[in-house]
Amino acid sequence: MREHQQWSSKLGFILAAAGSAIGLGAIWKFPYIAGVSGGGAFFFIFLLFTLLLGLPLLLAEFAVGRSTQKDAIQSYKAIAPGTKWFSVGYLGMITCFILLSFYSVIGGWILLYLLKTLTGDLNGLSQEQYGQLFGETITDPVLSVGAHFVFMAITIAVVAKGVQKGIERTSKFMMPVLFLLFIVLIFRSLTLDGAMEGVRFLFQPDFSKLTSETILAALGQSFFTLSVGVSVMVTYSSYLSKESNLPQSAVSIVGMNIFIVVLAGLAIFPAVFSFGLKPDAGPVLLFNVLPTVFNQMAFGMVFFAAFLVLFLFASLTSAFSMLEIIVSVLSKGDAEKRTKWSWAIGLLIFAVGIPSALSFGVWSDVSIFGKTIFDAADYLVSNILMPVGALLISIFVPLKMKKSALYEELSKGSSLSKGLFNVWFLLMRYVAPIAIFLVLLDVLGVWKL
Ligand code: PHE
């Protein structure tokens, strides 16, 4: 059966695109990378990159997807026939493949912790005991690989059915409840002793702490949280009808993302400082800190379980989008092929992710360029592949799409003024490619020669 899927409503698209964007990136990765990268200055640069580069790129991917109504490969072919630009789509598919392989490991951690809140294992422990318990959980090879498998199996099952039905129904209630729970959590976190030090850490920039690596990390983080640079947003907007308002969708997705990032930061850093922990604990930060905060609330574990359910959901909707972009290309709109490819690719991703899962435990000694397998995979995706993908898209769109056609596409269903459009075009044409290129050169040490 051949069909080009469509979102059933405008809201469906925004929810799915926001669902792809909001996930581990904002809630788990942002606090830990900000913690490792010195806090305030990182946050400031991250915001700048999100607004000046991420938002314009998101809109550019929307324009590519909706104007062609095709998948991540065919859309580039339709715009620039006879050229090699479609490789940008393949790069995005490869990036999502590697990304999902380790993303799912963290998704597995959420599942494991959810199970623990339900069995009561997490009731009334001390901060050290929480840390210890978490350490024991993720270093256990069977538990971590098993949970990684379950997370992948859920992702595969939903993508195999067709992502629209899977996402639209469930997304509607998630975002508001997630916001609410965060507010409760932040209230507890901010009223802990010494909480202000955490707020200062997050918001008071100390630019003397900035290094090339921190700037690159902020760039990678801003693309990561918005899911841009990998053609996921091209794919999602290809399922979109012509009437929807692209600029408004992009702005609301970016707004929600920044909001969640700030909420996550405010929930975590005050607690980190109040408990006398170090903010640079790495990937385990969120899981080490949150149980203690929840434990200090009435019905804490009930709230924690609710939080984990939403967090799981947020990470699943992101995971769907990573698998979807690959499956949509391979199955070419054929429903039977969709099921087969979802399982084939999904299981392969599971297998490729096993070393990442083990790298917190039995394989923690294995190092690639001085990083664990997990950290190396994350670095490759977030700090190299996504910025390179974003760079190519920022060159492609102004070069291969006519300015007038772009204006027409972006102003369809919206009241985008010519002036704002021109600002966007300038950002895309000059600022984005040059800025991304400079950051990448900076990391190669070119300026220090
Ligand atoms: N934006 C997602 C998150 O923050 C991650 C993601 C990146 C999803 C790229 C799809 C593509 O969790």
PDB file of N, CA and C and ligand atoms in Angstrom, residues 20-21 23-26 99 103 224-227 230 232 318 321-322 386, ligand 1:
ATOM      1  N   SER A  20       9.933  15.635  18.941  1.00  0.00           N
ATOM      2  CA  SER A  20      11.273  15.263  18.492  1.00  0.00           C
ATOM      3  C   SER A  20      12.310  16.147  19.169  1.00  0.00           C
ATOM      4  N   ALA A  21      12.004  17.429  19.231  1.00  0.00           N
ATOM      5  CA  ALA A  21      12.979  18.372  19.792  1.00  0.00           C
ATOM      6  C   ALA A  21      13.148  18.155  21.300  1.00  0.00           C
ATOM      7  N   GLY A  23      13.461  16.395  24.552  1.00  0.00           N
ATOM      8  CA  GLY A  23      13.772  15.029  24.945  1.00  0.00           C
ATOM      9  C   GLY A  23      14.942  15.035  25.906  1.00  0.00           C
ATOM     10  N   LEU A  24      15.767  13.997  25.787  1.00  0.00           N
ATOM     11  CA  LEU A  24      16.922  13.911  26.668  1.00  0.00           C
ATOM     12  C   LEU A  24      17.828  15.127  26.527  1.00  0.00           C
ATOM     13  N   GLY A  25      17.836  15.715  25.329  1.00  0.00           N
ATOM     14  CA  GLY A  25      18.730  16.849  25.074  1.00  0.00           C
ATOM     15  C   GLY A  25      18.525  17.967  26.062  1.00  0.00           C
ATOM     16  N   ALA A  26      17.278  18.356  26.259  1.00  0.00           N
ATOM     17  CA  ALA A  26      16.997  19.475  27.165  1.00  0.00           C
ATOM     18  C   ALA A  26      17.051  19.042  28.626  1.00  0.00           C
ATOM     19  N   LEU A  99      23.215   8.220  16.760  1.00  0.00           N
ATOM     20  CA  LEU A  99      22.596   8.939  17.879  1.00  0.00           C
ATOM     21  C   LEU A  99      21.629   8.045  18.644  1.00  0.00           C
ATOM     22  N   TYR A 103      21.396   7.022  22.572  1.00  0.00           N
ATOM     23  CA  TYR A 103      20.235   7.695  23.174  1.00  0.00           C
ATOM     24  C   TYR A 103      19.374   6.665  23.905  1.00  0.00           C
ATOM     25  N   PHE A 224      21.421  19.843  18.845  1.00  0.00           N
ATOM     26  CA  PHE A 224      20.916  18.591  19.401  1.00  0.00           C
ATOM     27  C   PHE A 224      19.513  18.776  19.971  1.00  0.00           C
ATOM     28  N   THR A 225      19.323  19.799  20.785  1.00  0.00           N
ATOM     29  CA  THR A 225      18.008  19.953  21.421  1.00  0.00           C
ATOM     30  C   THR A 225      16.928  20.302  20.402  1.00  0.00           C
ATOM     31  N   LEU A 226      17.296  20.942  19.290  1.00  0.00           N
ATOM     32  CA  LEU A 226      16.265  21.289  18.311  1.00  0.00           C
ATOM     33  C   LEU A 226      16.112  20.224  17.219  1.00  0.00           C
ATOM     34  N   SER A 227      16.890  19.178  17.289  1.00  0.00           N
ATOM     35  CA  SER A 227      16.906  18.128  16.246  1.00  0.00           C
ATOM     36  C   SER A 227      17.195  18.705  14.862  1.00  0.00           C
ATOM     37  N   VAL A 230      20.057  17.188  10.822  1.00  0.00           N
ATOM     38  CA  VAL A 230      20.021  15.777  10.461  1.00  0.00           C
ATOM     39  C   VAL A 230      18.816  15.433   9.581  1.00  0.00           C
ATOM     40  N   VAL A 232      15.780  15.466  10.124  1.00  0.00           N
ATOM     41  CA  VAL A 232      14.577  14.965  10.799  1.00  0.00           C
ATOM     42  C   VAL A 232      13.418  15.944  10.577  1.00  0.00           C
ATOM     43  N   SER A 318      11.369  11.631  20.809  1.00  0.00           N
ATOM     44  CA  SER A 318      12.591  12.006  20.082  1.00  0.00           C
ATOM     45  C   SER A 318      13.153  10.789  19.359  1.00  0.00           C
ATOM     46  N   SER A 321      11.564   9.940  16.068  1.00  0.00           N
ATOM     47  CA  SER A 321      11.934  10.764  14.916  1.00  0.00           C
ATOM     48  C   SER A 321      13.258  10.313  14.305  1.00  0.00           C
ATOM     49  N   MET A 322      14.172   9.820  15.153  1.00  0.00           N
ATOM     50  CA  MET A 322      15.470   9.368  14.627  1.00  0.00           C
ATOM     51  C   MET A 322      15.296   8.124  13.765  1.00  0.00           C
ATOM     52  N   MET A 386      26.505  16.594  13.694  1.00  0.00           N
ATOM     53  CA  MET A 386      25.382  17.542  13.638  1.00  0.00           C
ATOM     54  C   MET A 386      25.818  18.928  13.161  1.00  0.00           C
TER      55      MET A 386
HETATM   56  N1  PHE B   1      16.225  16.826  20.061  1.00  0.00           N
HETATM   57  C1  PHE B   1      16.309  15.544  20.666  1.00  0.00           C
HETATM   58  C2  PHE B   1      16.504  15.711  22.167  1.00  0.00           C
HETATM   59  O1  PHE B   1      16.727  16.773  22.635  1.00  0.00           O
HETATM   60  C3  PHE B   1      17.413  14.725  20.089  1.00  0.00           C
HETATM   61  C4  PHE B   1      17.358  14.584  18.608  1.00  0.00           C
HETATM   62  C5  PHE B   1      18.396  15.023  17.834  1.00  0.00           C
HETATM   63  C6  PHE B   1      16.267  13.991  17.991  1.00  0.00           C
HETATM   64  C7  PHE B   1      18.374  14.883  16.460  1.00  0.00           C
HETATM   65  C8  PHE B   1      16.233  13.829  16.613  1.00  0.00           C
HETATM   66  C9  PHE B   1      17.282  14.275  15.870  1.00  0.00           C
HETATM   67  O2  PHE B   1      16.447  14.783  22.894  1.00  0.00           O
END
